[in-house]
Short mmCIF file of C-alpha atoms in Angstrom, two decimals:
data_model
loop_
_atom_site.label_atom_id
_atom_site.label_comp_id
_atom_site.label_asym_id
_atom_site.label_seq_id
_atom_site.Cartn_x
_atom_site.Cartn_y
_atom_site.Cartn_z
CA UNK A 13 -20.18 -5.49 3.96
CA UNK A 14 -21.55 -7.86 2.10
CA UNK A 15 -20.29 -7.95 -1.94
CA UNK A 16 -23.76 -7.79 -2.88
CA UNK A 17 -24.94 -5.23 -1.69
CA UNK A 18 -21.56 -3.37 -3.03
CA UNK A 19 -22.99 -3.20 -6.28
CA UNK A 20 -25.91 -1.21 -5.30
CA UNK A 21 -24.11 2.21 -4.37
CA UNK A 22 -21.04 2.18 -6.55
CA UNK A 23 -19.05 5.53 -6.15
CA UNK A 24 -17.51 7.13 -8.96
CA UNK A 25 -16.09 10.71 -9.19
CA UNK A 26 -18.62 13.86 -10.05
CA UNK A 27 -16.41 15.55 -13.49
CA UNK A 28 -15.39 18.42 -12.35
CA UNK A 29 -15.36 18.17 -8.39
CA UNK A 30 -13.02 17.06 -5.56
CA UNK A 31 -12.30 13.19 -5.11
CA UNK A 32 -14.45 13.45 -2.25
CA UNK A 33 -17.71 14.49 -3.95
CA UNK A 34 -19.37 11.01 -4.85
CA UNK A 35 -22.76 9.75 -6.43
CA UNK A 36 -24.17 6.57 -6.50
CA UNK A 37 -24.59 4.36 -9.40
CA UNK A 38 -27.23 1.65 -9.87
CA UNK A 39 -26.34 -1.21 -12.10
CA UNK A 40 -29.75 -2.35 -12.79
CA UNK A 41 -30.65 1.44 -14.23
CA UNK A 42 -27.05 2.64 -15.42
CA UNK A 43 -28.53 6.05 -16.67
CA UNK A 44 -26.07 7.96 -14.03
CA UNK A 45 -23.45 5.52 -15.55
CA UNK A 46 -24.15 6.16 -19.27
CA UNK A 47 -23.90 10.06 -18.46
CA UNK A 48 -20.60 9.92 -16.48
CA UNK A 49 -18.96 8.09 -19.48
CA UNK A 50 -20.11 10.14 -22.23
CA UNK A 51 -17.12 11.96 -22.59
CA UNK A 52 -13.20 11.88 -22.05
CA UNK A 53 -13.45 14.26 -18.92
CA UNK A 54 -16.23 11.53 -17.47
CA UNK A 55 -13.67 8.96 -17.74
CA UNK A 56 -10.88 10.83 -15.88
CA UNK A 57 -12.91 11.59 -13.52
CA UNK A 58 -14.32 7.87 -13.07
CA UNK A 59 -10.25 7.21 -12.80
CA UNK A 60 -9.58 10.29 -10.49
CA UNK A 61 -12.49 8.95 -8.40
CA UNK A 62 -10.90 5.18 -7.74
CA UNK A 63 -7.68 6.92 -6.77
CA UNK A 64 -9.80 9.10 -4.33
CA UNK A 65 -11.88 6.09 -2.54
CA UNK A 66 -8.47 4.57 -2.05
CA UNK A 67 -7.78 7.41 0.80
CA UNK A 68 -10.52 6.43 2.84
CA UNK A 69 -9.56 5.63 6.06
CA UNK A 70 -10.49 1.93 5.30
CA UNK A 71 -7.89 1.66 3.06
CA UNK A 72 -4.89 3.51 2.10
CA UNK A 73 -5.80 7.09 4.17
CA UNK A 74 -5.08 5.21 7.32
CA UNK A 75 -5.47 1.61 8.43
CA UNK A 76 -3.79 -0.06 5.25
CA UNK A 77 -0.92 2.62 5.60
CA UNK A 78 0.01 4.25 9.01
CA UNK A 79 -2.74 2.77 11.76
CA UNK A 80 -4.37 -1.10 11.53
CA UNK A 81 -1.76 -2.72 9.48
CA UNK A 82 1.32 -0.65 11.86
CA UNK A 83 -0.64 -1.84 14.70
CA UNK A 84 -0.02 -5.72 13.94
CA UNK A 85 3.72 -4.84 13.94
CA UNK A 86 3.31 -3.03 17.73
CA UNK A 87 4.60 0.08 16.13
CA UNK A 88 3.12 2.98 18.56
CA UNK A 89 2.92 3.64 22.39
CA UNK A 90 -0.10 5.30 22.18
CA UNK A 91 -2.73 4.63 25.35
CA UNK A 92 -5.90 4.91 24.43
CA UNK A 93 -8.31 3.33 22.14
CA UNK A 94 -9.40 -0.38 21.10
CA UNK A 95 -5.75 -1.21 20.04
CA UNK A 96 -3.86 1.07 22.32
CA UNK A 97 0.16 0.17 21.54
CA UNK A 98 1.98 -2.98 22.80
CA UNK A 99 -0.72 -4.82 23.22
CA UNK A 100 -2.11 -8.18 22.04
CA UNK A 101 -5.60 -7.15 21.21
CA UNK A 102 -5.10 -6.54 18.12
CA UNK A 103 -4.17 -10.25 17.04
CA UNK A 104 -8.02 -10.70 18.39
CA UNK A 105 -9.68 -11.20 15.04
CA UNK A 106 -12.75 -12.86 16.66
CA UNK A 107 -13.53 -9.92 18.57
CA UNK A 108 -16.05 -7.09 16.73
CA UNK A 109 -14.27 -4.74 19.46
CA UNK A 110 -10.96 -5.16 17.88
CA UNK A 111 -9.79 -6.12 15.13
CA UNK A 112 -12.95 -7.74 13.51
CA UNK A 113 -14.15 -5.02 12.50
CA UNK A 114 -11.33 -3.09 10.88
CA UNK A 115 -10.53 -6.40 8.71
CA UNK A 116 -14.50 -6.44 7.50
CA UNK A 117 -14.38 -3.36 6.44
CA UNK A 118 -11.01 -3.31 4.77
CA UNK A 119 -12.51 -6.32 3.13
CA UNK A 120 -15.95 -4.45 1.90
CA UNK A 121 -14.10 -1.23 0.95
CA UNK A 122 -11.41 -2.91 -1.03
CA UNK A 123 -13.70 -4.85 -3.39
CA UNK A 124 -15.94 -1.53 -3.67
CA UNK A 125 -12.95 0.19 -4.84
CA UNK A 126 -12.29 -3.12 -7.24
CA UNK A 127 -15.84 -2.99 -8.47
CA UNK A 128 -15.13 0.88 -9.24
CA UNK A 129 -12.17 0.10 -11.36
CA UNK A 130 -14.30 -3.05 -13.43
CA UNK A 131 -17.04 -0.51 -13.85
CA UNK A 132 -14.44 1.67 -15.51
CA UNK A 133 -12.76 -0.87 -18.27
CA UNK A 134 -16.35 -2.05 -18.79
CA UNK A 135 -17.05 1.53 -20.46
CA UNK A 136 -13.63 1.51 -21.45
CA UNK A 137 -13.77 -1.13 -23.54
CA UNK A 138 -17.50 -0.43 -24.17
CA UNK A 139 -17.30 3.11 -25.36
CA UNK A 140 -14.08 4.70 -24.67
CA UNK A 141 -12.18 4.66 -27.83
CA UNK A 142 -15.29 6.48 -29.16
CA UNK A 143 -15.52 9.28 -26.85
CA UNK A 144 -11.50 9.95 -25.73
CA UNK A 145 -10.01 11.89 -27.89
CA UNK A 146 -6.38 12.67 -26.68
CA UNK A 147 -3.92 10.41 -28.07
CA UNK A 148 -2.76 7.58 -25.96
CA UNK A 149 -5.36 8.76 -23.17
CA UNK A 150 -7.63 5.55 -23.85
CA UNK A 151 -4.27 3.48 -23.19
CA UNK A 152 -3.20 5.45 -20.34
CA UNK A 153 -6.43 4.73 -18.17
CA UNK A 154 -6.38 0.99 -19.68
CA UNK A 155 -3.29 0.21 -18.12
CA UNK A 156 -3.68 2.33 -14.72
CA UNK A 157 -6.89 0.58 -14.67
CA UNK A 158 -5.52 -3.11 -14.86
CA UNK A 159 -2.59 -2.33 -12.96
CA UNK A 160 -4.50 -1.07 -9.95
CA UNK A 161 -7.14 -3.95 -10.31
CA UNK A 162 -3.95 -6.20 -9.61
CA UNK A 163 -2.66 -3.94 -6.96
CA UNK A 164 -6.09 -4.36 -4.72
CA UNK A 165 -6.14 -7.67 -5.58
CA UNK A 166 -2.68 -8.52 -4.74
CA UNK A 167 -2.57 -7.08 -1.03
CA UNK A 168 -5.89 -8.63 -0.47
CA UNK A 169 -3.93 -11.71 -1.11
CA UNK A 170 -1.24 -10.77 1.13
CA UNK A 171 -3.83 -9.74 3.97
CA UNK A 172 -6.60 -12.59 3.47
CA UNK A 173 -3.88 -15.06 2.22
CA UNK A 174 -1.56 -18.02 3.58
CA UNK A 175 1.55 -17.71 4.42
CA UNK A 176 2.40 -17.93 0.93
CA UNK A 177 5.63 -20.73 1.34
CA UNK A 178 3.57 -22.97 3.72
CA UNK A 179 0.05 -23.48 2.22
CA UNK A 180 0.06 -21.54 -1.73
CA UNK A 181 -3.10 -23.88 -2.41
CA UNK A 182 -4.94 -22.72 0.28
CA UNK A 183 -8.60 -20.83 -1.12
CA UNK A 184 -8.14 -17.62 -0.04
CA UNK A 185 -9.76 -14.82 -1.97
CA UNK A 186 -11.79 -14.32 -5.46
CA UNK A 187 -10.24 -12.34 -7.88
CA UNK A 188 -13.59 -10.10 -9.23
CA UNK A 189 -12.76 -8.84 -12.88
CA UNK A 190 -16.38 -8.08 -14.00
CA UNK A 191 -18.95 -5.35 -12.47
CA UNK A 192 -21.93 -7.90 -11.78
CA UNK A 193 -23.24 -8.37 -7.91
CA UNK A 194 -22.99 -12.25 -7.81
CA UNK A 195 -20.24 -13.40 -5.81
CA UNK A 196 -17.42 -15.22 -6.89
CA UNK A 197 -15.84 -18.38 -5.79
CA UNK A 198 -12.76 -18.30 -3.71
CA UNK A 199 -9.29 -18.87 -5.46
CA UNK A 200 -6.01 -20.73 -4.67
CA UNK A 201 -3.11 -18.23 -3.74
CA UNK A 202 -1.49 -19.75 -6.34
CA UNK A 203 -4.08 -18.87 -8.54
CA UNK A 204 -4.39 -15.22 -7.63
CA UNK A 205 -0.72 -14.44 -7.78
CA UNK A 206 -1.18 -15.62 -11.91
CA UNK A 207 -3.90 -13.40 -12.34
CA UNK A 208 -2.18 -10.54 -10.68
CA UNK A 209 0.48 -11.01 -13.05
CA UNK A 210 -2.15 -11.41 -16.07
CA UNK A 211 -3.37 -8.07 -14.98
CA UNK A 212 -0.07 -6.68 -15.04
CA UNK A 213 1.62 -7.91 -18.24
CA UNK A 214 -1.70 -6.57 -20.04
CA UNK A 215 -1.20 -3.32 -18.09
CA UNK A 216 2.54 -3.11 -19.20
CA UNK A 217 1.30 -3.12 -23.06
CA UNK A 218 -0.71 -0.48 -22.59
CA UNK A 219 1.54 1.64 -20.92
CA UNK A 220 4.34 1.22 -22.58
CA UNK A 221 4.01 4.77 -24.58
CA UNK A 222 3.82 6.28 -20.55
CA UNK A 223 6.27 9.12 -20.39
CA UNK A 224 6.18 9.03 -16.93
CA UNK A 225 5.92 12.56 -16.18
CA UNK A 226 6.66 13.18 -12.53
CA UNK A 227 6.08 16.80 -12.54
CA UNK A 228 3.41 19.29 -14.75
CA UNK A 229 2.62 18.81 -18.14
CA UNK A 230 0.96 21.82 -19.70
CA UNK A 231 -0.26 20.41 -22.83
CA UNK A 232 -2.28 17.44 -21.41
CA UNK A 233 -2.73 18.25 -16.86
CA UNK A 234 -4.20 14.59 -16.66
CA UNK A 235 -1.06 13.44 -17.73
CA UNK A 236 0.70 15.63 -14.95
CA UNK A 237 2.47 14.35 -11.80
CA UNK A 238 2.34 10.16 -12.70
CA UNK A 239 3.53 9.61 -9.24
CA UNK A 240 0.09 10.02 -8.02
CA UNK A 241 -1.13 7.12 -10.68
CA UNK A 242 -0.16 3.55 -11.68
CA UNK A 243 2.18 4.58 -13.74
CA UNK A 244 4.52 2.67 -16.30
CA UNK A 245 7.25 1.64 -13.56
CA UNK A 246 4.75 1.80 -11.04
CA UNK A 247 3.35 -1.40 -12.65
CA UNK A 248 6.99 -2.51 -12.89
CA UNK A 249 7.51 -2.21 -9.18
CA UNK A 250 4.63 -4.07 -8.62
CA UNK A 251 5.53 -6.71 -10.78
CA UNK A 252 8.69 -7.15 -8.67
CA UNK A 253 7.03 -7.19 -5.37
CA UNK A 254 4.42 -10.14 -6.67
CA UNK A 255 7.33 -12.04 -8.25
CA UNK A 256 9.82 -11.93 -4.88
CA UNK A 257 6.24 -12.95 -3.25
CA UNK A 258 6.18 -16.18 -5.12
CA UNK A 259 9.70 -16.14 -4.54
CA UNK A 260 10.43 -19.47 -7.04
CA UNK A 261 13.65 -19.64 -8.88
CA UNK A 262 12.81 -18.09 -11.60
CA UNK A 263 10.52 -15.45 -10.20
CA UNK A 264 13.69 -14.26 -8.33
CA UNK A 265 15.31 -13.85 -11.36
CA UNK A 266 12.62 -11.87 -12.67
CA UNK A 267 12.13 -9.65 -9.46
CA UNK A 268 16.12 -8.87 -9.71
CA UNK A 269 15.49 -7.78 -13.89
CA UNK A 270 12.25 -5.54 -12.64
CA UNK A 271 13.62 -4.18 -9.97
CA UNK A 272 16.27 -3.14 -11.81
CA UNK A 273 14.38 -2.11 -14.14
CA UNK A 274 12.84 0.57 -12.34
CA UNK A 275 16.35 1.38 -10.84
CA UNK A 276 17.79 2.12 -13.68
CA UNK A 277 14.94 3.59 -15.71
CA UNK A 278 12.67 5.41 -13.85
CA UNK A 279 14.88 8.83 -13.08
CA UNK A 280 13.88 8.91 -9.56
CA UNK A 281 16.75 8.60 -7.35
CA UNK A 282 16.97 7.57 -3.79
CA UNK A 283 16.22 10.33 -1.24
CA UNK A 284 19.17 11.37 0.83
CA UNK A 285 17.33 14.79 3.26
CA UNK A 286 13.93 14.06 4.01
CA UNK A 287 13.90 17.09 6.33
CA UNK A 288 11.15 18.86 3.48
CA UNK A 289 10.56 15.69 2.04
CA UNK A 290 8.93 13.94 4.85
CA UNK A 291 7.22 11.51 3.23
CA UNK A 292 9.94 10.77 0.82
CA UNK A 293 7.74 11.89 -2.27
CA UNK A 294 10.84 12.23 -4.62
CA UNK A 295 11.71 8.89 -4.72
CA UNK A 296 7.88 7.47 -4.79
CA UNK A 297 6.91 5.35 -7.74
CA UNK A 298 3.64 5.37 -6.94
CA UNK A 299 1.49 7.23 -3.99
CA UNK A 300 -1.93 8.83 -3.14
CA UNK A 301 -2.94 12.69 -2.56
CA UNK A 302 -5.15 13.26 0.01
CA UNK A 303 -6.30 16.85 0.05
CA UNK A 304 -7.79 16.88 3.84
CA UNK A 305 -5.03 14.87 5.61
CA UNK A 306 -4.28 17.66 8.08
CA UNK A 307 -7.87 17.49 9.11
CA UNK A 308 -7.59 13.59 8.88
CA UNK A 309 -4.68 12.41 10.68
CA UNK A 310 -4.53 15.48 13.20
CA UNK A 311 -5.93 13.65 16.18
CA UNK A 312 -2.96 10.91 15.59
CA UNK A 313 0.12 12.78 14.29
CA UNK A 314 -0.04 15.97 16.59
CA UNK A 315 3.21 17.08 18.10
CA UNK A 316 1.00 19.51 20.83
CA UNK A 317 -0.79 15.93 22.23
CA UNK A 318 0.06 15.01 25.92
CA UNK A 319 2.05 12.21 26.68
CA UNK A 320 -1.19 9.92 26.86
CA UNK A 321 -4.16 9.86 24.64
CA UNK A 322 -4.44 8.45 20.92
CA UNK A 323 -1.08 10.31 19.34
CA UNK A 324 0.78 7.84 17.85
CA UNK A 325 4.32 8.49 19.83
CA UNK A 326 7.18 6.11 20.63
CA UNK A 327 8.86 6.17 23.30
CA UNK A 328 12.84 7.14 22.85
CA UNK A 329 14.76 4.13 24.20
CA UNK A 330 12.40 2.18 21.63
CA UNK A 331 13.03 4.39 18.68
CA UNK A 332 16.53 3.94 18.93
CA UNK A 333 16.79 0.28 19.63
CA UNK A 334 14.10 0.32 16.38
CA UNK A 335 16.80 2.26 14.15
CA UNK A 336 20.04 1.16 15.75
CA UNK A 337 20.82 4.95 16.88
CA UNK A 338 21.87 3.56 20.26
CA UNK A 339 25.40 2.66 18.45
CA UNK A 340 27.69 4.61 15.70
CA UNK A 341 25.05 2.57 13.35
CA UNK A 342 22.15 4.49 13.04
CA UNK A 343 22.99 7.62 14.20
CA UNK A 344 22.90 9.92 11.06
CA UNK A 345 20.22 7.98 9.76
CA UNK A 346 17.73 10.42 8.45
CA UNK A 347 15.15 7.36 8.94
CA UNK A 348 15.33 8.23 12.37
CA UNK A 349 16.95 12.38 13.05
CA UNK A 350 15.30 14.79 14.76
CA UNK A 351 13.52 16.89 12.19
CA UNK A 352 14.12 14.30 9.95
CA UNK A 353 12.50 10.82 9.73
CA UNK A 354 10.99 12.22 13.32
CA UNK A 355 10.13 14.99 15.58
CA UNK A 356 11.25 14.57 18.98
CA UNK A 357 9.10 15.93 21.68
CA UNK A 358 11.12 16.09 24.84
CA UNK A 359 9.62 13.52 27.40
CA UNK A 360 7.00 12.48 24.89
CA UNK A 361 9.86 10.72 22.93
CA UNK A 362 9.43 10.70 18.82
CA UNK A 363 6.68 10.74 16.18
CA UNK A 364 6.92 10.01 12.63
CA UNK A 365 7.21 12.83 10.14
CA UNK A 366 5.79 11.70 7.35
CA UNK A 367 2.10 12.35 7.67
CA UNK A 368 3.02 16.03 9.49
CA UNK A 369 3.40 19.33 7.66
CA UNK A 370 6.10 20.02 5.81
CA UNK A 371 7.14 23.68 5.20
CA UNK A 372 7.42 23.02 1.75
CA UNK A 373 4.15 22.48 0.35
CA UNK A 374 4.62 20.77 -1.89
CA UNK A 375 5.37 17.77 -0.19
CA UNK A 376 2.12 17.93 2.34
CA UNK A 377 -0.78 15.51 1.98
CA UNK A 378 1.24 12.91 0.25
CA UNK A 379 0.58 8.82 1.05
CA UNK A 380 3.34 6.57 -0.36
CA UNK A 381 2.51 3.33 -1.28
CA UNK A 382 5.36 2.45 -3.88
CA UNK A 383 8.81 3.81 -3.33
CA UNK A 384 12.41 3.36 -4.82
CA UNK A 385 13.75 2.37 -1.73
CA UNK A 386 11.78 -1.30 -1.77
CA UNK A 387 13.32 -1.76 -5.35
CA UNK A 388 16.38 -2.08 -3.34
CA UNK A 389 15.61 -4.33 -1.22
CA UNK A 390 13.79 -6.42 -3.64
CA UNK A 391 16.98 -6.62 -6.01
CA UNK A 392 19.32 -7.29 -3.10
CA UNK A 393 16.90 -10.00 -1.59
CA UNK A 394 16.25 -11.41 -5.05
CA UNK A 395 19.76 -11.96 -5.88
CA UNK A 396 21.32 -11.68 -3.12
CA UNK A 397 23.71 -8.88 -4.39
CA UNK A 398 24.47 -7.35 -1.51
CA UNK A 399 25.61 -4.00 -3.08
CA UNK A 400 21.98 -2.71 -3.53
CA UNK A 401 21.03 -3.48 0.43
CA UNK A 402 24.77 -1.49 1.61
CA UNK A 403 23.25 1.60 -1.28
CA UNK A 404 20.27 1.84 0.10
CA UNK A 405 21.63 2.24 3.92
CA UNK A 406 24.33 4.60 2.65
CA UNK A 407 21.46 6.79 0.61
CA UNK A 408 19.45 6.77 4.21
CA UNK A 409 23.19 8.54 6.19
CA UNK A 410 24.45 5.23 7.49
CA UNK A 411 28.27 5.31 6.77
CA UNK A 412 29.76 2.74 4.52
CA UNK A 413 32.45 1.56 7.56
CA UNK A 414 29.09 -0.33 8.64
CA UNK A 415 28.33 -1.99 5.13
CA UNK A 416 26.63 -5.44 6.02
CA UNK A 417 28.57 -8.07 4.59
CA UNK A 418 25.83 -10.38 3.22
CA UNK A 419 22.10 -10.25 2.25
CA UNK A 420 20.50 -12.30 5.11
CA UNK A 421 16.82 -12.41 6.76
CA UNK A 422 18.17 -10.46 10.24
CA UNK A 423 19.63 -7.17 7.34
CA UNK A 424 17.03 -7.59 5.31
CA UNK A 425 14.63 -7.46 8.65
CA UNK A 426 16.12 -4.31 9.92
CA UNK A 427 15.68 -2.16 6.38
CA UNK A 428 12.12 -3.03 6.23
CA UNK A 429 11.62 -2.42 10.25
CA UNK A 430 13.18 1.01 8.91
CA UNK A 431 12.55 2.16 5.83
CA UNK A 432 8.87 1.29 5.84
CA UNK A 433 7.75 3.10 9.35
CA UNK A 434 4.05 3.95 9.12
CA UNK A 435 3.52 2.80 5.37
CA UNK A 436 2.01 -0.89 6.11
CA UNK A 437 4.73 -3.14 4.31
CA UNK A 438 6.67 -4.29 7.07
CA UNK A 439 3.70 -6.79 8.11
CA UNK A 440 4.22 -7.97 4.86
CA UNK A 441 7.58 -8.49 5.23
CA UNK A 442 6.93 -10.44 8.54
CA UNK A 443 4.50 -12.98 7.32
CA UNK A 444 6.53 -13.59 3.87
CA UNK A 445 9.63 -14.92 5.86
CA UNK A 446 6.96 -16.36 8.07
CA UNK A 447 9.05 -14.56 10.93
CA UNK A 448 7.96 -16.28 14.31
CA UNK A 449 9.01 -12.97 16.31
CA UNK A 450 9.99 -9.59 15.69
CA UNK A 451 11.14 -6.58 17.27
CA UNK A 452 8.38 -5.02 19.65
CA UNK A 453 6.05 -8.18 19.57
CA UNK A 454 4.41 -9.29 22.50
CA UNK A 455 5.96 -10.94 25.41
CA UNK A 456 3.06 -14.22 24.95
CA UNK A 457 3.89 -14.39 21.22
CA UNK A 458 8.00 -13.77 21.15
CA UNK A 459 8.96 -16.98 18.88
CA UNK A 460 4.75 -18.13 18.46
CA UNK A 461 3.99 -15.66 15.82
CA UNK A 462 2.36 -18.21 13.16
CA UNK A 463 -0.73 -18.01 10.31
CA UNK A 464 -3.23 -17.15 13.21
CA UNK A 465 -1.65 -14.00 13.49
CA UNK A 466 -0.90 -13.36 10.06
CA UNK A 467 -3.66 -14.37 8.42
CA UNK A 468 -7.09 -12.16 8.46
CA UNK A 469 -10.33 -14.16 8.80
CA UNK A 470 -12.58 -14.19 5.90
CA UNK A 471 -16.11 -12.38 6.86
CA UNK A 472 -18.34 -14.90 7.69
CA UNK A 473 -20.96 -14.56 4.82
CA UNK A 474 -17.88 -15.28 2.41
CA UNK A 475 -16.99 -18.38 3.98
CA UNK A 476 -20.71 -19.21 4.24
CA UNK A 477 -21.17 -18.57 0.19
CA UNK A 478 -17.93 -20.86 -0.35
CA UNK A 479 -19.27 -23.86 2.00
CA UNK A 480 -22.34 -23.89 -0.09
#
């Protein structure tokens, strides 16, 4: 989709109604604009409604989370479909068949979501402190505003961009922080990273009166359940994830203090049963509802599927070699148990719990995209204090007798293989340490694994724009 032609149907959030009720918007008339931002509830819902597009199945609802991106990492042994598991098709980003088309549209449907979120501070900043009347509201949706504008942004970079420690100057992506339909020229990595963290020290000031509620709050619902929104250490976190990214001296030093930050400060602790909480919701800094992912995700996560088909299994002797439960290791690791991190269906093998039903309700329907866990890992890999990679493990049922003795790329490998099944980070992970193999990749590619497979292709009218 061409960012042009983005501009014409902008989608923004009906007041009053589901996420998934939408109009369009025309920039050249504004009228529908002008009447959706008339009043406070017209801005929430203009909020609500970039939170919502973020569960298409474009983008966080499935190929960003638990599908495309887990694909590149040969997560599944699923048979059928385009990228069917353990296969190299899906490293074939020439190929409209493959995975062409799943990076052009993450590409169109991420800067529609970012054009969404400029359209918002526009009227912010245009007539918001005029028309939102609960106190600190206007800064509330100021800072989610910037902070998610930096969170798009940034994974953008880490999909579209270099291999950060081998080419930073390479022109990679533009960094859109006006609603207008001209395109924008294409910026350094380097470049990007500093206006992610523009976005996200301005964000910071205007959330620093956040109370972080992570449950109801009866005198003001919009500023209910913060775990759902860019909250205050939600911005934090991200900070720390952008800052090990760069990964210079003193960006490790300021990953460790953010990280720790949100450690120490947030009051979520790390989740030790996951057998309710399958997605791990109590510890998650920052995730999406989706109120039709039964419907959504029932095709792929569906314990009564056959042993071929689309269901995203994996096979046993895989799952255990994945979580180290083939030795006193892994064993109790709730990552892993039956009825915990997965069901276990007999000769099918396993399946990941975390986009199932829960019994407890309130943990259904829940996408995390932020959790306390990678604060761990961040402030152990940042400063190589080894304490916070053993805490994590222990939190997760792996017995302190099997403490790892030092912070190094193979440990640090093995938590994110883990921790992160079916959320989309461990590709991240992969191409960070520029990590030539990994476990499950192809046969042809064991010890090749290089910038042509970690780097998506720009669409072609982007790169045509840029040549001009």
């Amino acid at each position: 989709m061409k960012i042009k032609n983005i501009f014409l149907t902008l989608a923004v959030a009906v007041a009053g109604s589901a996420c998934s009720d939408w109009f369009d918007v025309s920039p050249k008339t504004d009228i529908k604009t002008e009447d959706l931002y008339k009043d406070e509830t017209g801005f929430q819902s203009a909020l609500t409604g970039c939170y919502g597009r973020m569960t298409k199945d474009e983008l966080y609802g499935k190929d960003l989370t638990w599908y495309f991106i887990e694909k590149l990492v040969q997560r599944y042994d699923d048979t059928e479909g385009n990228l069917a598991g353990q296969n190299t098709n899906v490293y074939d980003y020439t190929d409209n068949d493959h995975a062409k088309g799943y990076m052009l549209s993450i590409w169109g449907n991420m800067y529609q979501t970012i054009a969404n979120v400029n359209n918002l501070l526009t009227y912010l900043d245009k007539n918001g402190q005029e028309v939102i009347n609960t106190p600190g509201a206007w800064e509330l949706m100021k800072g989610e505003a910037l902070a998610l504008r930096a969170f798009l942004h940034f994974d953008l970079l880490r999909m579209y961009g270099p291999i950060y420690k081998e080419n930073s100057e390479m022109a990679c992506i533009p960094y859109r922080k006006e609603f207008k339909p001209e395109k924008s020229p294409l910026l350094s990595a380097s470049k990007v990273i500093e206006l992610v963290l523009a976005d996200l020290e301005e964000a910071d000031k205007y959330l620093a009166q956040d109370s972080v509620n992570w449950g109801n709050n009866s005198t003001y619902p919009f500023g209910s359940f913060r775990g759902h929104r860019m909250n205050k250490y939600a911005a934090k976190a991200l900070q720390a994830r952008v800052h090990l990214y760069r990964g210079n001296s003193e960006d490790l030093v300021e990953a460790t203090r953010l990280a720790k930050e949100v450690i120490d400060s947030c009051g979520l602790q790390l989740v030790r049963d996951n057998s309710k909480d399958i997605s791990m919701f109590d510890e998650t800094v920052f995730g999406l509802h989706m109120d039709d992912m039964d419907d959504r995700v029932e095709v792929y996560f569906n314990t009564e599927e056959g042993d071929a088909g689309q269901a995203l299994w994996v096979k046993l002797e895989r799952g255990q070699e994945m979580f180290e439960a083939n030795t006193s290791t892994g064993i109790n690791d709730i990552r892993f148990k039956s009825g915990y991190g997965f069901y276990f269906g007999g000769t099918k093998g396993m399946m990941v719990r975390k986009y199932l039903t829960s019994n407890e309700p309130a943990y259904n329907e829940k996408i995390p995209l932020i959790r306390l866990g990678e604060m761990y890992l961040i402030a152990a890999e940042a400063s190589g204090d080894v304490t916070y990679l053993n805490a994590l493990r222990n939190a997760r049922g792996i017995s302190s007798r099997y403490d790892v003795a030092a912070v190094t790329e193979e440990a640090l490998d093995a938590e994110y293989r883990k921790e992160f099944f079916a959320e989309g980070q461990y590709f991240y992970f992969l191409k960070r340490h520029a990590m030539k193999n990994f476990y499950g990749c192809p046969e042809s590619l064991q010890g090749k694994m290089s910038a042509f497979q970690y780097v998506f292709p720009l669409p072609d009218d982007e790169k045509e724009y840029n040549q001009q």
